[in-house]
Short mmCIF file of C-alpha atoms in Angstrom, two decimals:
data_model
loop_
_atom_site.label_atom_id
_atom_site.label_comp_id
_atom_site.label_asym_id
_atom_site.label_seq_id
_atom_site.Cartn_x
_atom_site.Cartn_y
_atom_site.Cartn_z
CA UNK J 27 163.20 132.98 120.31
CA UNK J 28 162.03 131.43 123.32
CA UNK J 29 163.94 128.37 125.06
CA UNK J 30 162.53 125.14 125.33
CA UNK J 31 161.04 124.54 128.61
CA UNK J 32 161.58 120.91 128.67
CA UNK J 33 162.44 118.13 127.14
CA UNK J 34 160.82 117.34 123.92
CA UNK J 35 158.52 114.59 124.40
CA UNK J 36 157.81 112.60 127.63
CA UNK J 37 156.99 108.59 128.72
CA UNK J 38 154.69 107.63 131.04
CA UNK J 39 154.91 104.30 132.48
CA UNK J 40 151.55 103.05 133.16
CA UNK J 41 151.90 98.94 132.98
CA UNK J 42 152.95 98.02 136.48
CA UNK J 43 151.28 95.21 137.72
CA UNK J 44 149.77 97.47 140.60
CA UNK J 45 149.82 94.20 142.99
CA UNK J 46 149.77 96.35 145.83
CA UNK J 47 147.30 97.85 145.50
CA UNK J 48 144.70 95.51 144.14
CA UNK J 49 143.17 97.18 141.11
CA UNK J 50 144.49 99.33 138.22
CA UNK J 51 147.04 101.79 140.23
CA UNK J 52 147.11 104.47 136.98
CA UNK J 53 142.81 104.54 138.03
CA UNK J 54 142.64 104.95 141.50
CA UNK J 55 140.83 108.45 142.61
CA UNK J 56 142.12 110.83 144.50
CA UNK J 57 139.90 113.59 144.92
CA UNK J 58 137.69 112.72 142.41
CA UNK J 59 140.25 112.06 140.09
CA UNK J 60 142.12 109.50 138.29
CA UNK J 61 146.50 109.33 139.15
CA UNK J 62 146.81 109.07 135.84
CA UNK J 63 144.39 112.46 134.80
CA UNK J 64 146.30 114.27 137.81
CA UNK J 65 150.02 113.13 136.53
CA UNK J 66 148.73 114.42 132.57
CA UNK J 67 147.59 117.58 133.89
CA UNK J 68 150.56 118.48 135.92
CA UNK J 69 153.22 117.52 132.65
CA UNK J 70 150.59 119.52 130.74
CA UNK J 71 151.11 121.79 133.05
CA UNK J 72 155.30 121.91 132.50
CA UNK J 73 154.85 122.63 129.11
CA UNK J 74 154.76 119.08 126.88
CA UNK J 75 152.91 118.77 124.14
CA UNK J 76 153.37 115.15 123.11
CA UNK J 77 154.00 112.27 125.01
CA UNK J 78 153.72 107.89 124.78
CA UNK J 79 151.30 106.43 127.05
CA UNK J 80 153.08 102.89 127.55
CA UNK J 81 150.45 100.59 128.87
CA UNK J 82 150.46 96.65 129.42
CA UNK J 83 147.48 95.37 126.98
CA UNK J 84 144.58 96.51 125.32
CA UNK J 85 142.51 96.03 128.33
CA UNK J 86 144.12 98.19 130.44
CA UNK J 87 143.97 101.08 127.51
CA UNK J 88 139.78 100.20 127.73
CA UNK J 89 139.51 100.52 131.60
CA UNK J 90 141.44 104.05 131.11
CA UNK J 91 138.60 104.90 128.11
CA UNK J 92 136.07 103.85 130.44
CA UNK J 93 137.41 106.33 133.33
CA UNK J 94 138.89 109.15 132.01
CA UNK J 95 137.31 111.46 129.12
CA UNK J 96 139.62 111.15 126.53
CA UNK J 97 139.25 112.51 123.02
CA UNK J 98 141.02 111.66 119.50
CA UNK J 99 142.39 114.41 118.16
CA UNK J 100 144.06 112.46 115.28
CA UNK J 101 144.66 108.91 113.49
CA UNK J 102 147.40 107.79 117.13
CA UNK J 103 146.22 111.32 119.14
CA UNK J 104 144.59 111.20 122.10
CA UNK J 105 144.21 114.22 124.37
CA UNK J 106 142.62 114.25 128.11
CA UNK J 107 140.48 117.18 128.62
CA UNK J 108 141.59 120.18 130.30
CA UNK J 109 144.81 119.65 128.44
CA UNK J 110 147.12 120.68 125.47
CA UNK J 111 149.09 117.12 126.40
CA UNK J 112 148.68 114.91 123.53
CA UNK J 113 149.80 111.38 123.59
CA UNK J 114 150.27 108.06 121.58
CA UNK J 115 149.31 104.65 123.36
CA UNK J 116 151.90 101.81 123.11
CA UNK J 117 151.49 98.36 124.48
CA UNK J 118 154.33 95.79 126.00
CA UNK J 119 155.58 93.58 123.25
CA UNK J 120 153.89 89.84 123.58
CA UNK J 121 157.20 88.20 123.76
CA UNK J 122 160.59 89.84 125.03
CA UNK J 123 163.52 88.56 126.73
CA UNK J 124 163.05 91.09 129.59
CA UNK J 125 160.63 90.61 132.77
CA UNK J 126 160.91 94.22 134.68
CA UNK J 127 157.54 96.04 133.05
CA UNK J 128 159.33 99.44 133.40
CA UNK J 129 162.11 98.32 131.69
CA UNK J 130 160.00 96.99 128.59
CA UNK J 131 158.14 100.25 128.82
CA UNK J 132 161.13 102.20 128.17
CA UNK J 133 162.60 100.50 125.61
CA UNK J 134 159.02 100.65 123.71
CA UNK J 135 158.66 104.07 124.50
CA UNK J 136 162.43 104.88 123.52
CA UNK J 137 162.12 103.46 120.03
CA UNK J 138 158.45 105.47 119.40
CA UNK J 139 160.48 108.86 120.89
CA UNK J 140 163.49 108.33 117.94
CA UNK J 141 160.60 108.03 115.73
CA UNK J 142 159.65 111.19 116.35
CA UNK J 143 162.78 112.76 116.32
CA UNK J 144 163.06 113.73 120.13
CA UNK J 145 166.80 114.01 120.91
CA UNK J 146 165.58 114.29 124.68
CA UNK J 147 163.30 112.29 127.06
CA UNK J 148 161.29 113.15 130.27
CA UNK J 149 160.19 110.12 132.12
CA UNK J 150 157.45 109.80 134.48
CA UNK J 151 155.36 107.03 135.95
CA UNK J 152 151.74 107.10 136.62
CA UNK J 153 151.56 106.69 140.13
CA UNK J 154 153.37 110.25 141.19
CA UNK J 155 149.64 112.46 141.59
CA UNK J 156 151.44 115.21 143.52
CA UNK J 157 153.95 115.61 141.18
CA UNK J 158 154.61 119.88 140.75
CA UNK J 159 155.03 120.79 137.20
CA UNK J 160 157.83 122.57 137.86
CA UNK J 161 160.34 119.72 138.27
CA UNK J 162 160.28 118.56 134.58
CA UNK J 163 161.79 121.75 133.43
CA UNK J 164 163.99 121.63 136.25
CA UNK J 165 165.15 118.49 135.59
CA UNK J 166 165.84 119.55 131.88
CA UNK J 167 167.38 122.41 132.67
CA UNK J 168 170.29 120.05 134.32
CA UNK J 169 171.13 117.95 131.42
CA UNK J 170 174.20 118.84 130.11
CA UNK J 171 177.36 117.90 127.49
CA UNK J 172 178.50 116.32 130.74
CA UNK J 173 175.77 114.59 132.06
CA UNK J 174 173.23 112.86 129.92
CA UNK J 175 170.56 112.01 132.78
CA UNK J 176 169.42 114.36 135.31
CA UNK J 177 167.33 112.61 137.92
CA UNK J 178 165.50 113.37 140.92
CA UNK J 179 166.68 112.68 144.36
CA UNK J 180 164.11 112.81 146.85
CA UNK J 181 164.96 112.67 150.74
CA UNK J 182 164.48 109.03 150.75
CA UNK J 183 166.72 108.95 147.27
CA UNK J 184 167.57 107.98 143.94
CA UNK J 185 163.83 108.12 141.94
CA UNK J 186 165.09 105.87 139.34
CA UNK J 187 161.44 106.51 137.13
CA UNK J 188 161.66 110.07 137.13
CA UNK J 189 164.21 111.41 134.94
CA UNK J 190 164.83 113.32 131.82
CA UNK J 191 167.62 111.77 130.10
CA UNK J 192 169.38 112.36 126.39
CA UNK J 193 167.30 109.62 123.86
CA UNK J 194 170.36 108.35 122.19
CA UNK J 195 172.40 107.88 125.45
CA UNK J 196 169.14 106.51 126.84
CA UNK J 197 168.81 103.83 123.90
CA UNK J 198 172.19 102.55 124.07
CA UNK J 199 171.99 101.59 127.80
CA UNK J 200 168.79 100.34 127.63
CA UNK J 201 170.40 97.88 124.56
CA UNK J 202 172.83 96.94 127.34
CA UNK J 203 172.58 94.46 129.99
CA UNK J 204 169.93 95.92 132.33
CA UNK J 205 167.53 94.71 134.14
CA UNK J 206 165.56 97.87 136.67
CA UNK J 207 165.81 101.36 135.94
CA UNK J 208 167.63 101.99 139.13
CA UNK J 209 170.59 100.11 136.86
CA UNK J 210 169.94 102.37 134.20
CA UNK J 211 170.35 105.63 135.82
CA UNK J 212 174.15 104.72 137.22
CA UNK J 213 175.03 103.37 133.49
CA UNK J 214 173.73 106.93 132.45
CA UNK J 215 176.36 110.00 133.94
CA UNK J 216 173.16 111.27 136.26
CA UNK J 217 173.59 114.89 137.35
CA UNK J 218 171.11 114.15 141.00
CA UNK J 219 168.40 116.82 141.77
CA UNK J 220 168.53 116.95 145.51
CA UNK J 221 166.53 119.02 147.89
CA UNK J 222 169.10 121.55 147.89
CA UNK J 223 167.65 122.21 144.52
CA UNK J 224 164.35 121.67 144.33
CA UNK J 225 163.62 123.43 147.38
CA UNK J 226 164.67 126.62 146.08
CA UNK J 227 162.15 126.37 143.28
CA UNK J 228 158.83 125.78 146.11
CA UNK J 229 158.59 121.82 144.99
CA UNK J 230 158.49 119.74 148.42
CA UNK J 231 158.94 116.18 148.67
CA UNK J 232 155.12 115.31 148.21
CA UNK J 233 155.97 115.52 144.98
CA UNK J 234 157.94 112.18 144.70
CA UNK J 235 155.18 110.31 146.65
CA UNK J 236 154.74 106.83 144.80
CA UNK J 237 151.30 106.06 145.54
CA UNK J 238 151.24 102.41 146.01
CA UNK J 239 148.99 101.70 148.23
CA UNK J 240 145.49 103.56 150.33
CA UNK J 241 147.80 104.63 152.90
CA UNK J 242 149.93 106.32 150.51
CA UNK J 243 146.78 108.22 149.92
CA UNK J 244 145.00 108.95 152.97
CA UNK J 245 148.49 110.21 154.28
CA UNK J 246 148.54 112.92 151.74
CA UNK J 247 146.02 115.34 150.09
CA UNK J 248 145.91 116.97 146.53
#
């Protein structure tokens, strides 16, 4: 029987306010493609099958259908072509007591993941394009009875959206006081991915570039 490659389902964070930048940041091209089509393909890629698109509204879900090619495979089932990736759409709440958008993504996308019965969660957001599909199952491979969270560590640090975490350890800090992921990866016991690990495996650290802004982009290349 073969292992599992990674973890079972993965959240992408896609509702950031992309002020930076100046129009939706999950949409920007880079060589003639979409962050977000480039960040699907590459978790495709790893090895998921299903994953929860958390967005910000319904409008934002439209400008993606009006950029991407994107068929439904099933009633919630959407799949982007080129890929075995399907995924579910969820949208922030109207009303919630918390103001960080990645933090309101999570817990949405937390309580869809225990619906489906995934006892582990990888979690990406949609402005990585260079991320290497090796680093999911890398960072799955380092979860453990004694750590809970494994979570990359680039050479300019924590990467506090990019981890793959137990989902019930991951629920019950996100049900405590928190208010930015960074805070939830030192509630979590994080096992840290460093370059001393990643390197080995040929992942180099354009893969942790958060593109936030054109310079992000013109200084790199897919």
């Amino acid at each position: 029987m073969m292992e599992q490659p990674v973890a079972d389902g993965v959240i992408i964070l896609s509702g950031g306010p992309s002020s930076r930048m100046g129009e939706p940041k999950s949409l920007v091209e880079i060589n003639g493609k979409p962050m977000l089509q480039w960040v699907m393909e590459s978790l495709s890629q790893s090895g998921f099958q299903s994953a929860v698109l958390s967005l910000k509204n319904h409008e934002q879900w439209q400008q993606i259908l009006d950029s991407i090619t994107i068929k439904q495979v099933s009633a919630e089932q959407y799949q982007i072509e080129n890929t075995d990736l399907s995924f579910e759409i969820l949208f922030d709440p109207a009303t919630t007591n918390k103001n960080n958008s990645p933090i309101i993504g999570l817990i949405s996308g937390v309580a869809k993941a225990i619906d489906k019965d995934w006892q582990t969660i990888q979690v990406v957001p949609c402005d990585v394009p260079y991320l290497n599909p090796l680093l999911p199952p890398l960072l799955f491979n380092n979860i453990s009875e004694e750590n809970n969270c494994a979570v990359a560590y680039s050479n300019r640090g924590i990467e506090p959206l990019l981890f793959c975490a137990n989902t019930n350890s991951l629920k019950i800090t996100l049900n405590s006081d928190v208010s930015s992921a960074r805070e939830v990866i030192s509630k979590l016991n994080s096992f840290k991915v460093g370059p001393e690990v990643w390197s080995l495996n040929g992942i180099t650290n354009q893969c942790f570039t958060n593109v936030n802004s054109l310079d992000d982009i013109n200084s790199n290349c897919k």
